[in-house]
GROMACS .gro file of C-alpha atoms in nm:
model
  406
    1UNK     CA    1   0.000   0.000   0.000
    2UNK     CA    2   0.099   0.347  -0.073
    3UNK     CA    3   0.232   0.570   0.221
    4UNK     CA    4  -0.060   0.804   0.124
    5UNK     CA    5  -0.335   0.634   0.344
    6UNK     CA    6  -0.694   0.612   0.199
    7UNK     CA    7  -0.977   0.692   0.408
    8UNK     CA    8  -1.090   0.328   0.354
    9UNK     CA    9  -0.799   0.233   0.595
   10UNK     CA   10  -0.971   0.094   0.917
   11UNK     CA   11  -0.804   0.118   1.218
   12UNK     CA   12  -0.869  -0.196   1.341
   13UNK     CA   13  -0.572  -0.278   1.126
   14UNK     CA   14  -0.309  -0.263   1.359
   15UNK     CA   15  -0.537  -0.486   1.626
   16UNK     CA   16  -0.612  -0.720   1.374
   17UNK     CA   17  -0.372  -0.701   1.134
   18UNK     CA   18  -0.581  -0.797   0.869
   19UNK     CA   19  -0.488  -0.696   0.529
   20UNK     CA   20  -0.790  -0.408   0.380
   21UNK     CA   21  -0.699  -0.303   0.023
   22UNK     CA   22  -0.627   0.068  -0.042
   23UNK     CA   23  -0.875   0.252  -0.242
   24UNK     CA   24  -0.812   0.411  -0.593
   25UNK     CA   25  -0.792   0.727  -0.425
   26UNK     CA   26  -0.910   0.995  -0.191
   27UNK     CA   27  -1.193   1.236  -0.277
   28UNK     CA   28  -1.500   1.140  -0.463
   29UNK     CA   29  -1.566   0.785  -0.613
   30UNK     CA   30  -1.718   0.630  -0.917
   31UNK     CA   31  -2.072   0.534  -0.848
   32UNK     CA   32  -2.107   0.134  -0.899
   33UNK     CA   33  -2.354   0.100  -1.174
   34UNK     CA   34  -2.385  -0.057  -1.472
   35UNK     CA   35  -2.536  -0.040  -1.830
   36UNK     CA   36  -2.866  -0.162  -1.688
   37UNK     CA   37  -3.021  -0.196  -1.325
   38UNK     CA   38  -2.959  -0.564  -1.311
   39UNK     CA   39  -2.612  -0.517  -1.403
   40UNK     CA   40  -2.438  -0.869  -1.282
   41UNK     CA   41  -2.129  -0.762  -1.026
   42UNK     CA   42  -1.840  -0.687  -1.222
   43UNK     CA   43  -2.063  -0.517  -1.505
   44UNK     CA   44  -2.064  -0.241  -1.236
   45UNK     CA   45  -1.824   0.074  -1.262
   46UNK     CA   46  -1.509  -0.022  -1.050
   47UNK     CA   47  -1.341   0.190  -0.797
   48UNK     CA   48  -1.113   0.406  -0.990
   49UNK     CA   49  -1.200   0.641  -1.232
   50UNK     CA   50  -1.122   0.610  -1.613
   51UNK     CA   51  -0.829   0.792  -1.762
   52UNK     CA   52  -0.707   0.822  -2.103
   53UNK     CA   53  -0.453   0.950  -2.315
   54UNK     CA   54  -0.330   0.893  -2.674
   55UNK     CA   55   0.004   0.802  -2.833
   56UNK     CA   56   0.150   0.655  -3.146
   57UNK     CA   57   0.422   0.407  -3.141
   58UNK     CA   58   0.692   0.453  -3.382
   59UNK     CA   59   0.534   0.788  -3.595
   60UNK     CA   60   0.861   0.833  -3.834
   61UNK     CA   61   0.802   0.425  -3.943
   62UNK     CA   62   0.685   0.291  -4.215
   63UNK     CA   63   0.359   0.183  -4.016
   64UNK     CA   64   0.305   0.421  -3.710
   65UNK     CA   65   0.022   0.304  -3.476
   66UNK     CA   66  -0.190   0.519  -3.357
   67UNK     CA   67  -0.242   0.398  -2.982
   68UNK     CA   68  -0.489   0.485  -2.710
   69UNK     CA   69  -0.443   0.390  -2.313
   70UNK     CA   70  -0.748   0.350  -2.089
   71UNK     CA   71  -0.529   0.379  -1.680
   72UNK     CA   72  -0.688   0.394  -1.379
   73UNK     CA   73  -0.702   0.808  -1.293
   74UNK     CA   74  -0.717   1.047  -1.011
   75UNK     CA   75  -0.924   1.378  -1.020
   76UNK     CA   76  -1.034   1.601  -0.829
   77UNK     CA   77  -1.382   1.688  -0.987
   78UNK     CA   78  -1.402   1.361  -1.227
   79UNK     CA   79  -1.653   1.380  -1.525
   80UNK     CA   80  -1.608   1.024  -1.735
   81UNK     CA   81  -1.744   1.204  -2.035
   82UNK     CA   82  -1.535   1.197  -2.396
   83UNK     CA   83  -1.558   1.167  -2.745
   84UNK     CA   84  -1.292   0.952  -2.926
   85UNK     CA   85  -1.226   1.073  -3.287
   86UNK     CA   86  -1.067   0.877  -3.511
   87UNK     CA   87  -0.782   1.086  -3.712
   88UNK     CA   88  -0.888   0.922  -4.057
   89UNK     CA   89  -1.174   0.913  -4.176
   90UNK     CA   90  -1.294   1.172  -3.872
   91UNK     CA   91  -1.507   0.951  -3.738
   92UNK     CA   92  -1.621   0.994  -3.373
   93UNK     CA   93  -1.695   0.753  -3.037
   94UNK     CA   94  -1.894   0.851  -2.737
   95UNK     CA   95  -1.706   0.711  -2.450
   96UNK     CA   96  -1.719   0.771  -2.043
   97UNK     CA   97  -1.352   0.864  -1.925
   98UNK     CA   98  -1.134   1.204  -1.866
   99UNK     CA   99  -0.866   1.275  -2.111
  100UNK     CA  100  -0.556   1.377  -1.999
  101UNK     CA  101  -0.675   1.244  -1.607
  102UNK     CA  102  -0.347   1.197  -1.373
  103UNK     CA  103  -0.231   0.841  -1.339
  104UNK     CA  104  -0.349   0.679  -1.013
  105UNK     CA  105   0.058   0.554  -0.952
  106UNK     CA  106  -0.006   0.518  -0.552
  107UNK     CA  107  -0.217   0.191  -0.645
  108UNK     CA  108  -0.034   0.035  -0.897
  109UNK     CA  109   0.140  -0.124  -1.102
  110UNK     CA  110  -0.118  -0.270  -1.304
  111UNK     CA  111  -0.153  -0.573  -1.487
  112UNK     CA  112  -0.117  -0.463  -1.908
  113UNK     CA  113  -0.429  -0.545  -2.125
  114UNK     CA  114  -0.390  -0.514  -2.487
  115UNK     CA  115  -0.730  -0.492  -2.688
  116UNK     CA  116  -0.699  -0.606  -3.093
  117UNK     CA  117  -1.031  -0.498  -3.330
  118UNK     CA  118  -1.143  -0.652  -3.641
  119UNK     CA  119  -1.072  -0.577  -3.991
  120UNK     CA  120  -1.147  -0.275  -4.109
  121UNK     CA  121  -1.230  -0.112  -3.795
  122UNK     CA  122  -0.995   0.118  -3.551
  123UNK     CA  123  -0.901   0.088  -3.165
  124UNK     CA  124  -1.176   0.237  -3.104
  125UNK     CA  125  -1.411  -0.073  -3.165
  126UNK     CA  126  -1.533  -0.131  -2.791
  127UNK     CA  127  -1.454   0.121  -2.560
  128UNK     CA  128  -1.766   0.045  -2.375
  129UNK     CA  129  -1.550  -0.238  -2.241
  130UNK     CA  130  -1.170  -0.120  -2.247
  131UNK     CA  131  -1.297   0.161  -2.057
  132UNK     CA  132  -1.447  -0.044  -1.775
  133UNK     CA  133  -1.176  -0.303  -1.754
  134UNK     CA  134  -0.973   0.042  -1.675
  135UNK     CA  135  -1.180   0.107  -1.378
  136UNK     CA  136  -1.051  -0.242  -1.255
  137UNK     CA  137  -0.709  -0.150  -1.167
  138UNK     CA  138  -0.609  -0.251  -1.492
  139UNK     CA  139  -0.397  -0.058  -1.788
  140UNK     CA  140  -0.539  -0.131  -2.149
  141UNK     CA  141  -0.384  -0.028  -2.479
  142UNK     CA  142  -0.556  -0.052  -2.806
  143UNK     CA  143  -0.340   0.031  -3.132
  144UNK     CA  144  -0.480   0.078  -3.459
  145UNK     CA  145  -0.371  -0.200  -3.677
  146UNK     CA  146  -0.212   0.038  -3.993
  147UNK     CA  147  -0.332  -0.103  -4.293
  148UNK     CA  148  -0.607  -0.323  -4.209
  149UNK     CA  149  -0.854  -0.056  -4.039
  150UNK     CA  150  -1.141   0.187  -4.221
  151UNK     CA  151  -0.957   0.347  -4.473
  152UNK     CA  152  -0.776  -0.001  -4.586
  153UNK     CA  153  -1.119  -0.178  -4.547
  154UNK     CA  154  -1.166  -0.226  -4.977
  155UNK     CA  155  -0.810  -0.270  -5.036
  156UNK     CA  156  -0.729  -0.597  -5.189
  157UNK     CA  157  -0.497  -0.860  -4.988
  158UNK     CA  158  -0.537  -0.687  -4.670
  159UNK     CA  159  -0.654  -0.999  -4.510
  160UNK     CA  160  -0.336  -1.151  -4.593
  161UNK     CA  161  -0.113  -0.909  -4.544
  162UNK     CA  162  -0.243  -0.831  -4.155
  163UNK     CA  163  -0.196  -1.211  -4.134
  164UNK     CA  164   0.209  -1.084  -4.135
  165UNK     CA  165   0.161  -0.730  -3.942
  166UNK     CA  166  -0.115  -0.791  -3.660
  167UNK     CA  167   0.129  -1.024  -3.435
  168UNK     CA  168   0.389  -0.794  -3.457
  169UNK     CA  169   0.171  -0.507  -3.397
  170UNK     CA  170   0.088  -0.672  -3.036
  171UNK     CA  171   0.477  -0.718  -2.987
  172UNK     CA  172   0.508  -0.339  -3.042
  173UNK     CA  173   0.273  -0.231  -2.837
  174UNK     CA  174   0.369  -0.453  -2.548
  175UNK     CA  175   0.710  -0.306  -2.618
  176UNK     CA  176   0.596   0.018  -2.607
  177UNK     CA  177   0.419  -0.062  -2.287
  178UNK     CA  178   0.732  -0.171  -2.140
  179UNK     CA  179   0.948   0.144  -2.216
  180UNK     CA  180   0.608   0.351  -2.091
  181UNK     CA  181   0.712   0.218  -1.715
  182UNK     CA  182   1.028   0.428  -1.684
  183UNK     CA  183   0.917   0.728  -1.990
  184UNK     CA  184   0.625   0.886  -2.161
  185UNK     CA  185   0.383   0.966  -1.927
  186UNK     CA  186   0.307   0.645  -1.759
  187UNK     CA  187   0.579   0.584  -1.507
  188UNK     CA  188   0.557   0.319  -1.271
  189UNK     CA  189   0.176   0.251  -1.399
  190UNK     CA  190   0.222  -0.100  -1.561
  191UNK     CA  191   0.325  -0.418  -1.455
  192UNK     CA  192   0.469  -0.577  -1.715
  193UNK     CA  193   0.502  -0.910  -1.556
  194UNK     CA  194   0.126  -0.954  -1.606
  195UNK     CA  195  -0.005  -0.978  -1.982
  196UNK     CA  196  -0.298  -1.005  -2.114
  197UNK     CA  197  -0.458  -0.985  -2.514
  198UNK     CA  198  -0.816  -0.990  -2.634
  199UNK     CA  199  -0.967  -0.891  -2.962
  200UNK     CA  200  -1.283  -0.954  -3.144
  201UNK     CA  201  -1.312  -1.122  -3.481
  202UNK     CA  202  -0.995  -1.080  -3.647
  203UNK     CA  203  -0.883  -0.943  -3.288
  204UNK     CA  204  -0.976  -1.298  -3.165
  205UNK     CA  205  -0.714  -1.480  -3.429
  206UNK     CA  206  -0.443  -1.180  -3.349
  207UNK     CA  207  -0.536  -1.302  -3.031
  208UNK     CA  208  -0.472  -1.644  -3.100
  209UNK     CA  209  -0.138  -1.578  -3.266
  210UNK     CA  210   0.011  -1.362  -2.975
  211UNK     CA  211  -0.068  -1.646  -2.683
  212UNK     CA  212   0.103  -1.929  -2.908
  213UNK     CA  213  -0.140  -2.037  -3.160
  214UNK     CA  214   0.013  -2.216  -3.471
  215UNK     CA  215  -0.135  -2.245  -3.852
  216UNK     CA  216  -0.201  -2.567  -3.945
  217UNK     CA  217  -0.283  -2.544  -4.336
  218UNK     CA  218  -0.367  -2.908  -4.342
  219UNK     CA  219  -0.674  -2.887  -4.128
  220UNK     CA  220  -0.793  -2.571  -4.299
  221UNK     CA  221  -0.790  -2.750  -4.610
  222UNK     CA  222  -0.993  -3.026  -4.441
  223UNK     CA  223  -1.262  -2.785  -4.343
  224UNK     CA  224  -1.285  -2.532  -4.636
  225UNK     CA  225  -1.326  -2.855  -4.806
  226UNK     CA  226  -1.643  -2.963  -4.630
  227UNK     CA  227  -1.749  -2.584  -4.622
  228UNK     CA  228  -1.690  -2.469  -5.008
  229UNK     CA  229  -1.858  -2.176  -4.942
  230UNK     CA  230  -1.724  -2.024  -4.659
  231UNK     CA  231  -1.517  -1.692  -4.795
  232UNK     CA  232  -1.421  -1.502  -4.523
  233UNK     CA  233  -1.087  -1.768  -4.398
  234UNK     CA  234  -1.091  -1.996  -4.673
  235UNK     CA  235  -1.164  -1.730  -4.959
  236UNK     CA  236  -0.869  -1.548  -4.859
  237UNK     CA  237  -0.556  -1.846  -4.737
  238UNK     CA  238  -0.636  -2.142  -4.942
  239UNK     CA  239  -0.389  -2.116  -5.165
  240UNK     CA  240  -0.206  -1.823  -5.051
  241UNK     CA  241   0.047  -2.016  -4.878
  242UNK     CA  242   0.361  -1.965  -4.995
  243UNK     CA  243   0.247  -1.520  -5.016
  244UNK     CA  244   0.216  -1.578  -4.633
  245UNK     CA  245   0.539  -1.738  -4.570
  246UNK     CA  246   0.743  -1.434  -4.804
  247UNK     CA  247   0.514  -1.229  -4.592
  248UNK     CA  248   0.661  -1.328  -4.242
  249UNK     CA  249   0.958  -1.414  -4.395
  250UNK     CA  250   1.019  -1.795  -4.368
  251UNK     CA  251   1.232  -1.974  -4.619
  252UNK     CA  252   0.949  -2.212  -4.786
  253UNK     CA  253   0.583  -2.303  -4.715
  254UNK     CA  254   0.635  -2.478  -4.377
  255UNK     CA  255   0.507  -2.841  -4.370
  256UNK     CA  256   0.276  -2.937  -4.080
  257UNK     CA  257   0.234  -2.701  -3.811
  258UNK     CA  258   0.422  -2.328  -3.913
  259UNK     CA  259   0.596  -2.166  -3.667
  260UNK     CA  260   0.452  -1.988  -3.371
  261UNK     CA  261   0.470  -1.623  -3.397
  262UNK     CA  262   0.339  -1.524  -3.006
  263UNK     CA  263   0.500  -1.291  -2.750
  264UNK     CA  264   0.618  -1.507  -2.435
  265UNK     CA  265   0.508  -1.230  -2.216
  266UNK     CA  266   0.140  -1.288  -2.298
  267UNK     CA  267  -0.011  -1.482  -1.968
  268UNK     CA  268  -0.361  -1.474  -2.074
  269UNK     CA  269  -0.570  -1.434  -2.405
  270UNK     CA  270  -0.950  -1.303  -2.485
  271UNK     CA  271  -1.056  -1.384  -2.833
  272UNK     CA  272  -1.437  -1.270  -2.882
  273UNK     CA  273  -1.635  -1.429  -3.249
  274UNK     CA  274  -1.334  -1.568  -3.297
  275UNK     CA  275  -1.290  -1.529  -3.670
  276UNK     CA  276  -1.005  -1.738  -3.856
  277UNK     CA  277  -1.000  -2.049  -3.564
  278UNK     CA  278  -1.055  -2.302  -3.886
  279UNK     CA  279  -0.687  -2.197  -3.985
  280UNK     CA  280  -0.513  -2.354  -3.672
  281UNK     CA  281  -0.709  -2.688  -3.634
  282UNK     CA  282  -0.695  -2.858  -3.313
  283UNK     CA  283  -0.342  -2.873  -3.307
  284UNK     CA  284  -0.210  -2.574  -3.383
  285UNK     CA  285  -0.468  -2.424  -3.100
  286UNK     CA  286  -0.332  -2.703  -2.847
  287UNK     CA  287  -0.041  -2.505  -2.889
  288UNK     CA  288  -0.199  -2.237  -2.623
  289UNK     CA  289  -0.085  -2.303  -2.311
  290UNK     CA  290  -0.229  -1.940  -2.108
  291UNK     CA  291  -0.573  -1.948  -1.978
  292UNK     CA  292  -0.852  -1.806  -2.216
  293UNK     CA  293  -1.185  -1.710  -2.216
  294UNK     CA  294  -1.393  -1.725  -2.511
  295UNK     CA  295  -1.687  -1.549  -2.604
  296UNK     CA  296  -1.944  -1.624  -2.878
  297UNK     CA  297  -2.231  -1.568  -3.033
  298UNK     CA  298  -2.434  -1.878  -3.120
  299UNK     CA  299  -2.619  -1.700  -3.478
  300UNK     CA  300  -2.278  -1.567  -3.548
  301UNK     CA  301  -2.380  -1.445  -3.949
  302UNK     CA  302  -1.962  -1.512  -4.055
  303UNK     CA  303  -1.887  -1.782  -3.837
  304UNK     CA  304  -2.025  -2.121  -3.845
  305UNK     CA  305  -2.122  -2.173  -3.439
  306UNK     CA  306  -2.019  -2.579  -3.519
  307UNK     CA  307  -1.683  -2.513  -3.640
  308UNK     CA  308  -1.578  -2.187  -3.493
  309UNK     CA  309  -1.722  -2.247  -3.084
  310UNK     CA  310  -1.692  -2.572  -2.909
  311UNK     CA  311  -1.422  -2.723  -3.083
  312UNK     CA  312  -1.218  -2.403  -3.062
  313UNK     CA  313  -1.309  -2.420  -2.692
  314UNK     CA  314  -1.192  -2.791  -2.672
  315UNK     CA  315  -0.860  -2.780  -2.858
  316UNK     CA  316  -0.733  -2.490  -2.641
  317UNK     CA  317  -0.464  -2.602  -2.435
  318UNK     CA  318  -0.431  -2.394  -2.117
  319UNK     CA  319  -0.599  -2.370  -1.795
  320UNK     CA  320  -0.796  -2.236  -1.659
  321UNK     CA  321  -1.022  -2.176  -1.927
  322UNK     CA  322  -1.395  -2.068  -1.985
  323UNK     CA  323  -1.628  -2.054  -2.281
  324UNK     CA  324  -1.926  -1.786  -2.279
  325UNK     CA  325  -2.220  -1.853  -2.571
  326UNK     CA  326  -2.444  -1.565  -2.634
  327UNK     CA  327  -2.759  -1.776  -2.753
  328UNK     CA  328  -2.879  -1.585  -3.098
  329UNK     CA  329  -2.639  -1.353  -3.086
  330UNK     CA  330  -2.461  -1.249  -3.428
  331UNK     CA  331  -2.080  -1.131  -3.488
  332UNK     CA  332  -2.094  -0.762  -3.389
  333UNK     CA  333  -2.253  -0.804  -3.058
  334UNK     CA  334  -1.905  -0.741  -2.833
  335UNK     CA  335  -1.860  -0.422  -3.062
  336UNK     CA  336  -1.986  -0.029  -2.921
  337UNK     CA  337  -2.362   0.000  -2.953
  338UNK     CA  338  -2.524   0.233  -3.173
  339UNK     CA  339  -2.534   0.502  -2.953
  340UNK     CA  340  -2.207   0.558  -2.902
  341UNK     CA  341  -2.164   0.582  -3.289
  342UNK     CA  342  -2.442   0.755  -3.411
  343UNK     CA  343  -2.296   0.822  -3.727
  344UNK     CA  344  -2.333   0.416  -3.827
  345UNK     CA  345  -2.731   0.467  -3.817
  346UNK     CA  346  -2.704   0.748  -4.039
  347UNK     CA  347  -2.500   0.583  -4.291
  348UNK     CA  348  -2.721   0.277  -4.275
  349UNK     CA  349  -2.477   0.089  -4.086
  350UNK     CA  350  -2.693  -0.028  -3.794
  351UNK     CA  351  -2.550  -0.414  -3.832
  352UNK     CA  352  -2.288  -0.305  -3.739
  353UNK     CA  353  -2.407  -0.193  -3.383
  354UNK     CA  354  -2.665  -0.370  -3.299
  355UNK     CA  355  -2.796  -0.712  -3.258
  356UNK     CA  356  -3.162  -0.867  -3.350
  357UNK     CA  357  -3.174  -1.061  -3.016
  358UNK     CA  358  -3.013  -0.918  -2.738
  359UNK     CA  359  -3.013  -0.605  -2.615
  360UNK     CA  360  -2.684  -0.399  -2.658
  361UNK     CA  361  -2.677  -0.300  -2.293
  362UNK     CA  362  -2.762  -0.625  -2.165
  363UNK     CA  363  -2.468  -0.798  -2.322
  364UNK     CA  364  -2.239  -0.539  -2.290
  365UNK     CA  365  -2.339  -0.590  -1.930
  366UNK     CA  366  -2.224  -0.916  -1.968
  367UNK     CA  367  -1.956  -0.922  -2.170
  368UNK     CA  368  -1.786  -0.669  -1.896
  369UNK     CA  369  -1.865  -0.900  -1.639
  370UNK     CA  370  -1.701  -1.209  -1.760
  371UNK     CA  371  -1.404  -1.032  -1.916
  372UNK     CA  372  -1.364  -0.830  -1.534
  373UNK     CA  373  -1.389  -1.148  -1.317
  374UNK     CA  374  -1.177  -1.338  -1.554
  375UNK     CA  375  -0.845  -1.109  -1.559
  376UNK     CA  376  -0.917  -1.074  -1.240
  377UNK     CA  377  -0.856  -1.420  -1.126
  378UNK     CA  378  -0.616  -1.526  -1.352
  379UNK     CA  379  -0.373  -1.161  -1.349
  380UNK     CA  380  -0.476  -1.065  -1.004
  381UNK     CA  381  -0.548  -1.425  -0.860
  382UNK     CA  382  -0.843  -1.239  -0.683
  383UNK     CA  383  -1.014  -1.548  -0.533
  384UNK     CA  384  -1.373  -1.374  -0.542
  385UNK     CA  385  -1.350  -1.319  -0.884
  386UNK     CA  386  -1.286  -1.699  -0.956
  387UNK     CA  387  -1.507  -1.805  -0.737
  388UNK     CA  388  -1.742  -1.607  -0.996
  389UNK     CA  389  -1.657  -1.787  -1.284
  390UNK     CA  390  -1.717  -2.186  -1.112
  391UNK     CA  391  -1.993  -2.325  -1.325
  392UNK     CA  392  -2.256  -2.352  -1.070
  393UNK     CA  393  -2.218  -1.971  -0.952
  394UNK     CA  394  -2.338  -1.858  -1.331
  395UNK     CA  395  -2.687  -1.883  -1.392
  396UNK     CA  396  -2.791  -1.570  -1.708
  397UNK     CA  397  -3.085  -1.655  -1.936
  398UNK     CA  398  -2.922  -1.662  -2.283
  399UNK     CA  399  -2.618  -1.776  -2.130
  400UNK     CA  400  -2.463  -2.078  -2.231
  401UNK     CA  401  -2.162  -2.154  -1.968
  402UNK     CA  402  -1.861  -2.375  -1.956
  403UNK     CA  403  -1.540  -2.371  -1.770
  404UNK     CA  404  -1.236  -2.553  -1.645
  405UNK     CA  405  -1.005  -2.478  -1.397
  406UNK     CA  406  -1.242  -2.259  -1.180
   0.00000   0.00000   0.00000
């Protein structure tokens, strides 16, 4: 604990000696709510407040990212209220944290989150939920992927080519994250001995990638063979083999299982619609050996549930692990809701921020409360928080639940 001393310091703590943790800080505190009044417990707002600032990593490179870190912040008249624009195209994000909020160093380090969107999206994809892991006590950095976000979104081979760049974009920014301890603004913030990465569609295989996943073009061709159809993984590797291997620079088309491309320092992965899992096989996803937690939806409109849920969930190889099915729910459920980018409904884009089953809110709701108690108990080893995740403790209506190692 910080020699500051919270006003949540009892001081029955020197009769006792009982540990009490400190609180984010003195002064006002975030009111414990969530999207909805029957917000499940770690939907609600945690006990620090949200800050955030924005960076880019590398801006004289060939492919800057643009970054943005969610921290847990001190302020003296807090107002979580912000609008995220994107730099190109100038499109805008209605978020809840203070820009520019000081770092709340007295309670940290904190364990470093690193968030991964889809194609053709930006960092911005779900700040409903990289804000609120913030208010956790954790630090989370999302990086625009360069070259595989909006303005890329048409080009042709981008798939392909952020097949190459997306690992190494999660190395840089846990690099980045590691020089950010001792320079730039977040001194003695992040502890870098506790990793995590999450991501939603194409997130989720960048996710895959960074904890130790490993392609295995032999089972793809299995499946796109029994699904002829299917365009979005096999329309855009079959065949593209030896493109991929000049593209992350191995010698020739590796036989079997190709080589892992992960960062060691990831301890625990996130992949949400997990887009691309066909391309490892059970194998090369045996090759995990971090806990995970995966979320799905079960009407996912680009991923086959069959082939892209429970047998992802049963060939991952580390424990503790946990699988979350969102019954009906389609592939951009875990992204912001329409609200918070109003511009989407006026360009017709409501798929893209909405769902035909579930409300927004509700599974936000969720999705912040499995996400919370998870990286909780597996980066925190807060036994509360596991004790939330043991089968018999989860009982949602929609809510499909399995999990091992809690």
């Amino acid at each position: 604990m910080s020699s500051k001393k919270c006003a949540c310091v009892l001081l029955l703590i020197v009769t006792l000696a009982i540990p009490v943790p400190a609180c984010a800080q003195d002064g006002p505190k975030p009111e414990a709510v969530g999207l909805r009044p029957d917000a499940p417990p770690y939907a609600l707002h945690g006990p620090y407040w949200v800050g955030t600032r924005e960076f880019v990593i590398e801006p004289d490179s060939d492919r800057p990212l643009p970054l943005t870190v969610w921290y847990p912040a001190v302020s003296e008249t807090p107002e979580e209220s912000l609008t995220y624009t994107l730099e190109t195209p100038p499109f805008s994000f209605i978020g809840k944290a203070i820009s520019e909020a000081a770092p709340d160093v007295d309670n940290g380090p904190y364990p470093l989150l690193v968030y991964s969107h889809g194609a053709g999206v930006s960092r911005y994809e779900a700040v409903y939920l990289t804000e609120h892991l913030a208010s956790y006590g954790f630090v989370v950095m999302s990086a625009d992927h360069t070259g595989d976000t909006f303005v890329n979104s048409e080009e042709e081979g981008v798939f392909l080519r952020s097949h190459a760049t997306r690992p190494v974009d999660i190395t840089r920014v846990i690099d980045y994250a590691d020089s950010a301890t001792t320079a730039g603004g977040l001194e003695n913030l992040i502890d870098m001995d506790h990793v995590a990465v999450m991501g939603h569609s194409s997130g989720a295989w960048t996710t895959f990638l960074a904890g130790g996943a490993q392609r295995d073009f032999g089972a793809l061709k299995v499946w796109c063979a029994d699904n002829p159809d299917d365009y979005w993984v096999c329309g855009t590797l079959v065949g593209q083999e030896e493109t991929l291997a000049e593209l992350l620079g191995l010698d020739a088309v590796p036989e079997g299982l190709w080589p892992a491309v992960g960062d060691p320092r990831v301890d625990a992965i996130i992949p949400i619609s997990p887009g691309n899992a066909t391309a490892f096989g059970p194998q090369g996803l045996a090759a995990i050996k971090v806990p995970a937690l995966l979320m799905i939806g079960d009407h996912d409109l680009f991923l086959p549930y069959a082939s892209f849920g429970p047998p992802t969930y049963e060939a991952l190889g580390g424990e503790p692990k946990v699988f979350v099915t969102f019954e009906g729910g389609d592939h951009m459920l875990f992204s912001n809701a329409c609200p918070a980018a109003p511009w989407m409904v006026e360009m017709d884009l409501s798929f893209w921020c909405s769902d035909s089953v579930w409300d927004m809110d509700r599974a936000h709701d969720l999705t912040n409360h499995f996400t919370t108690a998870f990286l909780l108990a597996v980066l925190k080893e807060d036994a509360e928080a596991a004790a939330a995740l043991v089968p018999d403790a989860v009982s949602f209506p929609g809510i499909t639940y399995e999990a091992q190692g809690f």
